[in-house]
Coordinates of N, CA, C and O and ligand atoms in Angstrom, one line a residue:
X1 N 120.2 87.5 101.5 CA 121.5 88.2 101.1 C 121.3 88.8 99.7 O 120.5 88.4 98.9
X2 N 121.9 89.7 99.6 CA 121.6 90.6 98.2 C 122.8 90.4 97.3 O 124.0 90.7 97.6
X3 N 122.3 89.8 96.2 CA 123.2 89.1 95.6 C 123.6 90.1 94.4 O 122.7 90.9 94.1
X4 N 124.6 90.1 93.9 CA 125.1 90.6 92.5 C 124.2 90.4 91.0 O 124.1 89.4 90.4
X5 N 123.7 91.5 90.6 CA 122.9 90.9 89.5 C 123.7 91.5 87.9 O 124.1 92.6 87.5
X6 N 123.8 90.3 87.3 CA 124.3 89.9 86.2 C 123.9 91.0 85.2 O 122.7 91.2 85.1
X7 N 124.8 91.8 84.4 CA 124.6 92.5 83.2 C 125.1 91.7 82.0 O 126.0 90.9 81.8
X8 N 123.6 92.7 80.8 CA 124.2 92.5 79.6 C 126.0 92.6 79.1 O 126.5 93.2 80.0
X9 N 126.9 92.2 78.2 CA 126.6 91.0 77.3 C 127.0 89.6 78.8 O 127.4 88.6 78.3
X10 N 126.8 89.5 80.1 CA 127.0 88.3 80.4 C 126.7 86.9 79.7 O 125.5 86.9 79.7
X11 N 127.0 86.1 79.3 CA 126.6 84.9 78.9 C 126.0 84.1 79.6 O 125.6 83.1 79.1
X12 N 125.9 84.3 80.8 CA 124.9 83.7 81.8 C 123.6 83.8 81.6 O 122.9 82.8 81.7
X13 N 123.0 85.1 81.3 CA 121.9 85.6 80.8 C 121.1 84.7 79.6 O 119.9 84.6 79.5
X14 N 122.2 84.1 78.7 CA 121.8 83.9 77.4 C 121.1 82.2 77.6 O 120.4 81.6 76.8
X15 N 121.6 81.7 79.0 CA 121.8 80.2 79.5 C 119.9 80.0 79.6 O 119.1 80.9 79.8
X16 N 119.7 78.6 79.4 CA 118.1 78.1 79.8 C 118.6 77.2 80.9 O 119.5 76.4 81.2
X17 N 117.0 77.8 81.9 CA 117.2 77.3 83.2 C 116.7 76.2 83.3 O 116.0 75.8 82.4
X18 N 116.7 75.4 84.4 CA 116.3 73.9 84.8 C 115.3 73.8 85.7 O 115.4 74.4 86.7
X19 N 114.0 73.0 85.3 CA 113.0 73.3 86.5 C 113.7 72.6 87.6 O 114.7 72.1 87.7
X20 N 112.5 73.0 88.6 CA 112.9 73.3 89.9 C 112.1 71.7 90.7 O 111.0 71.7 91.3
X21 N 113.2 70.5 90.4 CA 112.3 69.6 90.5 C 111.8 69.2 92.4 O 111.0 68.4 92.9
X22 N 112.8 70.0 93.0 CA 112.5 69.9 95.0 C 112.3 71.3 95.6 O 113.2 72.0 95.3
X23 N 111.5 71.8 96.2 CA 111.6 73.3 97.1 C 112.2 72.9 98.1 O 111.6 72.5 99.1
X24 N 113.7 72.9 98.1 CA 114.7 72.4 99.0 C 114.6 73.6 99.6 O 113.8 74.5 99.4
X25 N 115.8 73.3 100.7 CA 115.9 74.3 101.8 C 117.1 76.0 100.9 O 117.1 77.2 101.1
X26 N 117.9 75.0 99.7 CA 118.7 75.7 99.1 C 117.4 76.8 98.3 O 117.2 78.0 98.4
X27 N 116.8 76.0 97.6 CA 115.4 76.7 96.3 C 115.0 78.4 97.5 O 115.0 79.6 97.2
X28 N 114.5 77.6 98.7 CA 114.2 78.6 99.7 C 115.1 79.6 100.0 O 114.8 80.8 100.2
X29 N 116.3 79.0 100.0 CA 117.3 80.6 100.2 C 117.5 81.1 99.3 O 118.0 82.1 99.7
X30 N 117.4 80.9 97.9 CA 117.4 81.4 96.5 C 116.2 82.5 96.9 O 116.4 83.7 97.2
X31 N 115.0 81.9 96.9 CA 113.6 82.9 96.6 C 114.2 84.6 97.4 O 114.3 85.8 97.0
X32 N 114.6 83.8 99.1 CA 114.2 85.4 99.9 C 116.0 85.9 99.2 O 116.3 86.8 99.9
X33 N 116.6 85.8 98.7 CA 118.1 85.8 98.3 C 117.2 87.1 97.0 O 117.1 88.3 97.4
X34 N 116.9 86.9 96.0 CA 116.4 87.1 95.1 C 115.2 88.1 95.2 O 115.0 88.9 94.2
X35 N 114.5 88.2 96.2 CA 113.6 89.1 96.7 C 114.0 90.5 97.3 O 113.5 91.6 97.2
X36 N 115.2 89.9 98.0 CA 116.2 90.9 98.5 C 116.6 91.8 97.7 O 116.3 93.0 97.8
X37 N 117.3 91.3 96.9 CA 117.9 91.9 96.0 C 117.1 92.7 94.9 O 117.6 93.6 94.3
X38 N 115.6 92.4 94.5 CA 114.6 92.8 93.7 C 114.6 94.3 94.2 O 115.0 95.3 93.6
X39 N 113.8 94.3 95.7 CA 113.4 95.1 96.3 C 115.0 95.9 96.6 O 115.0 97.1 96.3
X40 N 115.8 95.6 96.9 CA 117.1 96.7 96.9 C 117.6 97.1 95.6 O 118.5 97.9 95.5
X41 N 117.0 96.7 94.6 CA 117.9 97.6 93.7 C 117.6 98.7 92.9 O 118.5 99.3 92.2
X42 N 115.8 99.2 93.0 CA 114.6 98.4 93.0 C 114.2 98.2 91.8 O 114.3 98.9 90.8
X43 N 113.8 97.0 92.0 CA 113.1 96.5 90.5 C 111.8 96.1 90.7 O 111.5 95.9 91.9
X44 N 110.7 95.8 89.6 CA 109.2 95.4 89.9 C 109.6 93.8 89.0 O 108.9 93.6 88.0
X45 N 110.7 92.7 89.3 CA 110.7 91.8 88.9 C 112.1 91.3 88.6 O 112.9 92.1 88.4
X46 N 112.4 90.1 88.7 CA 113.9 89.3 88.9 C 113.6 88.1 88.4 O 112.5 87.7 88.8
X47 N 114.3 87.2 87.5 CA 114.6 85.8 87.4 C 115.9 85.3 88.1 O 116.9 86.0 88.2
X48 N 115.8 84.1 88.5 CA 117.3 83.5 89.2 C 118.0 83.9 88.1 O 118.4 85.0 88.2
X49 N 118.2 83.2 86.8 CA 119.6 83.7 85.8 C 120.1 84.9 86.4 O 121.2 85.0 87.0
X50 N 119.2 86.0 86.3 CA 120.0 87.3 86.5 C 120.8 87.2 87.7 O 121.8 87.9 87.6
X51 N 120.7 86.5 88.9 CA 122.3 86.3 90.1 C 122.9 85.2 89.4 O 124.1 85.0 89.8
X52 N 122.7 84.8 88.9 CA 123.5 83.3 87.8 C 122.9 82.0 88.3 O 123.2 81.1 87.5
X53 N 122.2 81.8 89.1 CA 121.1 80.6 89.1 C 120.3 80.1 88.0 O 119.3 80.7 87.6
X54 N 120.5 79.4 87.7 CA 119.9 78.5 86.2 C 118.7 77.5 86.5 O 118.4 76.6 85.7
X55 N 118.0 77.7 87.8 CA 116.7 77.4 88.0 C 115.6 78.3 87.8 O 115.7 79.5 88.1
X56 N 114.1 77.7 87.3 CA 112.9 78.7 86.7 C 112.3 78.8 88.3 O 111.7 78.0 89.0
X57 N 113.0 80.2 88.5 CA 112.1 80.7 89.7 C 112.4 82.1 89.1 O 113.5 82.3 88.6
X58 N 111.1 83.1 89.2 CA 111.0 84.2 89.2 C 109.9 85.0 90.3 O 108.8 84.6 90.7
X59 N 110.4 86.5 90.5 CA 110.0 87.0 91.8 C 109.6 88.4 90.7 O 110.3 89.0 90.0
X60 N 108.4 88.7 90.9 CA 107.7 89.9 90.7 C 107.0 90.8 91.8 O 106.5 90.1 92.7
X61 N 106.7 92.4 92.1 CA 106.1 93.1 92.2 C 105.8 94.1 91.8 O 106.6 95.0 92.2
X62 N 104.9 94.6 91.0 CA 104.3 95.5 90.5 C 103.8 96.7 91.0 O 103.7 97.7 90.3
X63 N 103.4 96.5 93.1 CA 102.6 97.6 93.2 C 103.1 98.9 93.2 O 104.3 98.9 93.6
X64 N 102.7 99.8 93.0 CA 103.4 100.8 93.1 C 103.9 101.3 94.5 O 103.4 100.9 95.5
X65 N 105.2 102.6 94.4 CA 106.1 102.7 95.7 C 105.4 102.6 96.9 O 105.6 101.7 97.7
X66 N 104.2 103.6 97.0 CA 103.5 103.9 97.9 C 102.4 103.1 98.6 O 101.7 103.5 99.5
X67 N 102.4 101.9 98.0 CA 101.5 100.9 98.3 C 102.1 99.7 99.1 O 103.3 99.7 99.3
X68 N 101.4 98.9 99.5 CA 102.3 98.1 100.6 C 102.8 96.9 99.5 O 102.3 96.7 98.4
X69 N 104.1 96.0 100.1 CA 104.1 95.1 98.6 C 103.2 94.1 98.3 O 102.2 93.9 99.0
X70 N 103.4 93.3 97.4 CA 102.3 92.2 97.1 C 103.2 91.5 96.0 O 103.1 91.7 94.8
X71 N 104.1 90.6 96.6 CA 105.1 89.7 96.0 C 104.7 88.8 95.4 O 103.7 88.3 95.8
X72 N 105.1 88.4 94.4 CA 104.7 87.1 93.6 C 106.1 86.2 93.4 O 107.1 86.7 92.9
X73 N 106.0 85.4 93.7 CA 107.3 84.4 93.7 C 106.9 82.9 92.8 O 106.4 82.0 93.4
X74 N 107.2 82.8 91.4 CA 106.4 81.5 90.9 C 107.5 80.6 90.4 O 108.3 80.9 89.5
X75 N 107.5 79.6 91.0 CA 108.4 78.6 90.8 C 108.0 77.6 89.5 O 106.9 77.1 89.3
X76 N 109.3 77.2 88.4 CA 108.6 76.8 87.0 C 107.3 77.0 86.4 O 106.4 76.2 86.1
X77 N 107.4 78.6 86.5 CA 106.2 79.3 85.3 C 105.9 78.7 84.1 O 106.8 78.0 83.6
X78 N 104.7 78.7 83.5 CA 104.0 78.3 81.9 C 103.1 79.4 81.9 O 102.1 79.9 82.5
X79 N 103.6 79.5 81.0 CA 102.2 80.3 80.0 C 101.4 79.5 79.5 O 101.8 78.6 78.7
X80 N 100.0 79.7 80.1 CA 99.2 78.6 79.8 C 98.1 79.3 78.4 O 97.4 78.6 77.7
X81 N 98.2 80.7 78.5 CA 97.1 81.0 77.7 C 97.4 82.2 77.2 O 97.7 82.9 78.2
X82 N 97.5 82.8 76.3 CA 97.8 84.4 75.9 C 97.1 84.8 74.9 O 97.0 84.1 73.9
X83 N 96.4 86.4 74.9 CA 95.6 87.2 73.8 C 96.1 88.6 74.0 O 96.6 89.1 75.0
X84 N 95.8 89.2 73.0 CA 96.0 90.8 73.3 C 97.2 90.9 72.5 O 98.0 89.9 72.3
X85 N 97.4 92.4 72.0 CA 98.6 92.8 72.0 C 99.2 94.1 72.9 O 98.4 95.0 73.3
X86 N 100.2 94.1 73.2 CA 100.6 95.4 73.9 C 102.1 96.0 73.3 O 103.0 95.3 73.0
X87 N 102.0 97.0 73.3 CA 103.8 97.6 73.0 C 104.4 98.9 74.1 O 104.6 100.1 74.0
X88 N 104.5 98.2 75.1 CA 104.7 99.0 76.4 C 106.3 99.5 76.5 O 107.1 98.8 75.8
X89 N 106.8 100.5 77.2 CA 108.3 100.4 77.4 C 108.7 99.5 78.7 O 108.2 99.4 79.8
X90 N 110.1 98.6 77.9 CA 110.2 97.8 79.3 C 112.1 98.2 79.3 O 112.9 98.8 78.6
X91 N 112.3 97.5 80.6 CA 113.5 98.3 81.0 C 114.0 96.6 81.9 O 113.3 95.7 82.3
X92 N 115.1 96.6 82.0 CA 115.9 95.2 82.8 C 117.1 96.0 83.7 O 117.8 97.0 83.5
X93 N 116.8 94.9 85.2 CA 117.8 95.5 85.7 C 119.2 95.5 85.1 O 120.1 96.4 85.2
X94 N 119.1 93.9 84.2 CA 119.9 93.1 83.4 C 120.9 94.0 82.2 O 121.9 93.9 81.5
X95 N 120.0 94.8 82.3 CA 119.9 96.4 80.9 C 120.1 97.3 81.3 O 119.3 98.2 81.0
X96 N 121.1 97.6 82.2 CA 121.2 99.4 83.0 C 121.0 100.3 82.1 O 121.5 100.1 81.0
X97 N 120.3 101.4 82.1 CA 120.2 102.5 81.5 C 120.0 102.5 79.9 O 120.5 103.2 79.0
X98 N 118.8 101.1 79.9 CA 118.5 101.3 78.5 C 117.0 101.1 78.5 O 116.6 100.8 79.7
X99 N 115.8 101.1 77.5 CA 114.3 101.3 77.6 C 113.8 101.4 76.3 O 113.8 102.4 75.6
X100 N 113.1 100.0 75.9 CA 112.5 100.0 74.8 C 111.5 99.6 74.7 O 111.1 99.0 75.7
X101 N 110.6 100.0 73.5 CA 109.2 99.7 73.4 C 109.1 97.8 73.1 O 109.8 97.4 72.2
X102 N 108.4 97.1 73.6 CA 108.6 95.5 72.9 C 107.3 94.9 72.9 O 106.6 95.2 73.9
X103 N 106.7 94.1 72.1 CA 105.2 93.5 71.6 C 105.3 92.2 72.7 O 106.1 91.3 72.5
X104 N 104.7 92.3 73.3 CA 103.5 91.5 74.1 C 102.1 91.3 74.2 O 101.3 92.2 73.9
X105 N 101.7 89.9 74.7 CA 100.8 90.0 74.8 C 100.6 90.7 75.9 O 101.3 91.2 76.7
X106 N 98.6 90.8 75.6 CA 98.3 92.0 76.9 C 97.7 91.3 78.2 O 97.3 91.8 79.3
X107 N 97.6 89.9 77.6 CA 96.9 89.4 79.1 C 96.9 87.8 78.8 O 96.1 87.1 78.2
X108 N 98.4 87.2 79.5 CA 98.6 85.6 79.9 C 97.9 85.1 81.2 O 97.6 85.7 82.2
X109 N 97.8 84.2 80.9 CA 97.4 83.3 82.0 C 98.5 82.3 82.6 O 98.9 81.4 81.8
X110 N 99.1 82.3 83.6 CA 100.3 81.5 84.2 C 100.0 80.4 85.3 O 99.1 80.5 86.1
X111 N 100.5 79.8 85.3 CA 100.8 78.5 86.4 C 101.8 78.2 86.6 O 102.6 77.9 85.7
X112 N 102.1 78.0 88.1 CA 103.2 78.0 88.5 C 103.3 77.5 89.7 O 102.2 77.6 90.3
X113 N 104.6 77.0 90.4 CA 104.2 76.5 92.2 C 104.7 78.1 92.9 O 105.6 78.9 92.7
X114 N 103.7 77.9 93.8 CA 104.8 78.8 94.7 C 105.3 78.3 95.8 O 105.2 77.1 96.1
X115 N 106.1 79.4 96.7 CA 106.9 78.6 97.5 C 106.6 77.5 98.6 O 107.4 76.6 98.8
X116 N 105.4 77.6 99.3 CA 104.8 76.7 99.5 C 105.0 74.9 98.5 O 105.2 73.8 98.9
X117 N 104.8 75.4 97.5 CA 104.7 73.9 96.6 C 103.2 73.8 95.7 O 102.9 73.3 94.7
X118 N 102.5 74.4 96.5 CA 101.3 74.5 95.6 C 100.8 75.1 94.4 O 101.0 76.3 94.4
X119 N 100.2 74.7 93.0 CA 100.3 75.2 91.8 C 99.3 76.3 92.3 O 98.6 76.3 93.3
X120 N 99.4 77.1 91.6 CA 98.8 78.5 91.8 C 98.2 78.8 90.3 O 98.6 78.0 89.5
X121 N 97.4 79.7 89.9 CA 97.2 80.4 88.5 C 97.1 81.8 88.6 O 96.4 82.3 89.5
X122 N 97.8 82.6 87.7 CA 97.6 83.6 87.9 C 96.8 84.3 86.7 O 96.9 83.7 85.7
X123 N 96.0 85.3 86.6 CA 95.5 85.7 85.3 C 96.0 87.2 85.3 O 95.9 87.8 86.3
X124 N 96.3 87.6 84.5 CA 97.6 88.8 84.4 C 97.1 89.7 83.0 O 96.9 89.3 81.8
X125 N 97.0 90.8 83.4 CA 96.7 91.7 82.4 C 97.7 92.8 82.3 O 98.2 92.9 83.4
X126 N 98.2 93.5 81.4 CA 98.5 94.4 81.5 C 100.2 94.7 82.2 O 101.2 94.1 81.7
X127 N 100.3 95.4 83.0 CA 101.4 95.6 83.4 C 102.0 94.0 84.2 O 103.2 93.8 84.3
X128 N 101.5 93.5 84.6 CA 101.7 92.1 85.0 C 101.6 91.6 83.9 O 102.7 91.1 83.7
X129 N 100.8 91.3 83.1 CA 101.4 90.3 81.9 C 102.5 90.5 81.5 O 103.2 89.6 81.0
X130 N 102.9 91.5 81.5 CA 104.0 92.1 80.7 C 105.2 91.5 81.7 O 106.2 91.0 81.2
X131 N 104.9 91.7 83.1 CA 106.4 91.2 83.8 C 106.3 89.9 83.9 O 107.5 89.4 84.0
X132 N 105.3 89.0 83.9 CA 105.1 87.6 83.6 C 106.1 87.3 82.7 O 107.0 86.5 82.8
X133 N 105.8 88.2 81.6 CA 106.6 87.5 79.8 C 107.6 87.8 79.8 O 108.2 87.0 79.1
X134 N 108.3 88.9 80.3 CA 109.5 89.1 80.6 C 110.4 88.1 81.5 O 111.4 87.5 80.9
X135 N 110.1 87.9 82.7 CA 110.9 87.3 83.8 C 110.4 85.5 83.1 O 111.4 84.9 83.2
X136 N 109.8 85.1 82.8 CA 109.7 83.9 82.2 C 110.8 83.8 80.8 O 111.6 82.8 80.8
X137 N 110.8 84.7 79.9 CA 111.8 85.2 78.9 C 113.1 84.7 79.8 O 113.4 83.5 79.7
X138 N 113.8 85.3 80.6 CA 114.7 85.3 81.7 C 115.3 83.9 81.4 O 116.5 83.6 81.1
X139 N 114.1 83.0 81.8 CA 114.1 81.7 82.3 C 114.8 80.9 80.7 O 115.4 79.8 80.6
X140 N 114.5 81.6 79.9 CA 114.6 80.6 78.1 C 116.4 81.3 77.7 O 117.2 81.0 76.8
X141 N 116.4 82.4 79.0 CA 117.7 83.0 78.1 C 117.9 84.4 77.1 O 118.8 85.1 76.7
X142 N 116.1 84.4 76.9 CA 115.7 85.6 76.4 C 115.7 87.0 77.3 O 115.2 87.2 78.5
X143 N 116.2 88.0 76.5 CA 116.3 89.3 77.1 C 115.3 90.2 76.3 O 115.1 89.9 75.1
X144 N 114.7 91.2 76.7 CA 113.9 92.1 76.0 C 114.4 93.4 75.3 O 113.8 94.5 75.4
X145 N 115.6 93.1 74.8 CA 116.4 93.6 73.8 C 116.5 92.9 72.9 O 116.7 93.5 71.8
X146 N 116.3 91.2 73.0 CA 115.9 90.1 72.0 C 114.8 90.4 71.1 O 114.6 90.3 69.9
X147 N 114.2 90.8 72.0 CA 112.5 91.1 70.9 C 112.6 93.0 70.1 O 111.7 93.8 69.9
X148 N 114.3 93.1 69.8 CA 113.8 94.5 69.1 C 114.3 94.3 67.9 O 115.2 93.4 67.8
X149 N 113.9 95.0 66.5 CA 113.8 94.8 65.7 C 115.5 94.7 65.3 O 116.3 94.9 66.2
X150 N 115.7 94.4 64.2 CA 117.5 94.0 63.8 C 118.2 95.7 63.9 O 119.2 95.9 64.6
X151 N 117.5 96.7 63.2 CA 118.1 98.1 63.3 C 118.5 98.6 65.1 O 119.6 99.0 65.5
X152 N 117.6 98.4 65.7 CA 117.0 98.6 67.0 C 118.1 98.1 67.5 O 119.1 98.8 67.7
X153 N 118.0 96.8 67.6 CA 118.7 95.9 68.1 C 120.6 96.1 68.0 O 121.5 95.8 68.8
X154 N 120.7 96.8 66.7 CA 121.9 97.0 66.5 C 122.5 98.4 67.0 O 123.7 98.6 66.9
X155 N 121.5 99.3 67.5 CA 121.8 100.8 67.7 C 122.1 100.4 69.5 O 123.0 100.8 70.2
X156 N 120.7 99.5 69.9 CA 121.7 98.8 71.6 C 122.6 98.4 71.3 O 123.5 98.9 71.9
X157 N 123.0 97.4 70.5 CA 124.5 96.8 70.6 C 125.8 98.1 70.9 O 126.5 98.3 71.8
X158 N 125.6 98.7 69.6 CA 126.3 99.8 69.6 C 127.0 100.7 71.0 O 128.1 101.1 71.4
X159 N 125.4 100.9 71.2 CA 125.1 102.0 72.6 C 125.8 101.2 73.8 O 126.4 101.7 74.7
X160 N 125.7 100.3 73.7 CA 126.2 98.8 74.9 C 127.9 99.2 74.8 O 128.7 99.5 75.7
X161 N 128.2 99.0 73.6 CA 129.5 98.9 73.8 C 130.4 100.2 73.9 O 131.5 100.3 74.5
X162 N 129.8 101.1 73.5 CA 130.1 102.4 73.2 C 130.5 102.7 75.2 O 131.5 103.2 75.8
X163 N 129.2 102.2 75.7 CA 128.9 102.2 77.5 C 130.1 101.5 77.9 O 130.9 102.0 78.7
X164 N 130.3 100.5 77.5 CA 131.6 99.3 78.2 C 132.9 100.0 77.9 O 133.9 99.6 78.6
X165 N 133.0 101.0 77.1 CA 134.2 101.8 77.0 C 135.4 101.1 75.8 O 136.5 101.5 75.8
X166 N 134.8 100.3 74.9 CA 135.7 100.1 73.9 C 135.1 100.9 72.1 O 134.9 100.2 71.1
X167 N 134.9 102.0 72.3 CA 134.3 102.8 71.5 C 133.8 102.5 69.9 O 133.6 103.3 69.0
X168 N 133.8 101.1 70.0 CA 133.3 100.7 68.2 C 132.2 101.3 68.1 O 131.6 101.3 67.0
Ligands
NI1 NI1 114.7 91.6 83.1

């Protein structure tokens, strides 16, 4: 089912999620719920917070349009390892029509179950590290409008509200 995805200022967004201590039958209709909704809106990545689920499950794909997909679904993600820097533009469904530059690392290493139950690792460079650190961010409550500088940060606020129609 393609669920409603939560926009900025929601306070939902801001919430930390709860690991995911059973792959119940519920966890499972969450994942394809969430997938659904990825791939329809389209996005190359979703955390539960964003439908209002407060469990660490996040769903990524990267490949591009024309390519067939290649889903990543990682249930209570860790960053187990990170080097590099990157300052890529990143963009949230969570963030309609906004796109900023934000510092990442350029290549995490993650662990995580997937839906199965099995721990998995993933080694992530690049444009995948980057949606790793993001949709994990998700999971702590962090948005990637969090990571822009205080000026930055205040010219989205602005622009945000300016969008919501009460013209401060
Ligand atoms: Ni996002």
């Amino acid at each position: 089912m393609i669920r409603t995805i939560l926009t900025y200022p929601n306070l939902e967004l801001k919430k930390k999620s709860a690991p995911v201590t059973v792959i119940s039958d519920s966890v499972r209709e969450l994942i394809r719920d969430m997938t659904e909704t990825m791939y329809d809106a389209p996005g190359v990545g979703l955390a539960a917070p964003q439908i209002g689920v407060h469990q660490r499950v996040i769903a990524i794909d990267i490949s591009p349009k024309d390519q067939p997909p290649e889903l990543i679904v990682a249930i209570n993600p860790i960053i187990v390892d990170a080097e590099g820097e990157s300052y890529e533009e990143e963009g949230c469904l969570s963030v309609p029509k906004y796109a900023a530059n934000v510092r990442r690392h350029s290549r995490v290493v993650v662990k995580a179950l997937d839906p199965e139950g099995i721990e998995r690792t993933w080694e992530a460079d690049d444009l995948l590290a980057i949606a790793f650190q993001h949709e994990i961010d998700h999971l702590d409550g962090i948005l990637f409008v969090d990571h822009l500088s205080v000026l930055k940060r205040e010219l989205f606020q602005r622009k945000a509200r300016k969008a919501a129609g009460d013209g401060k």
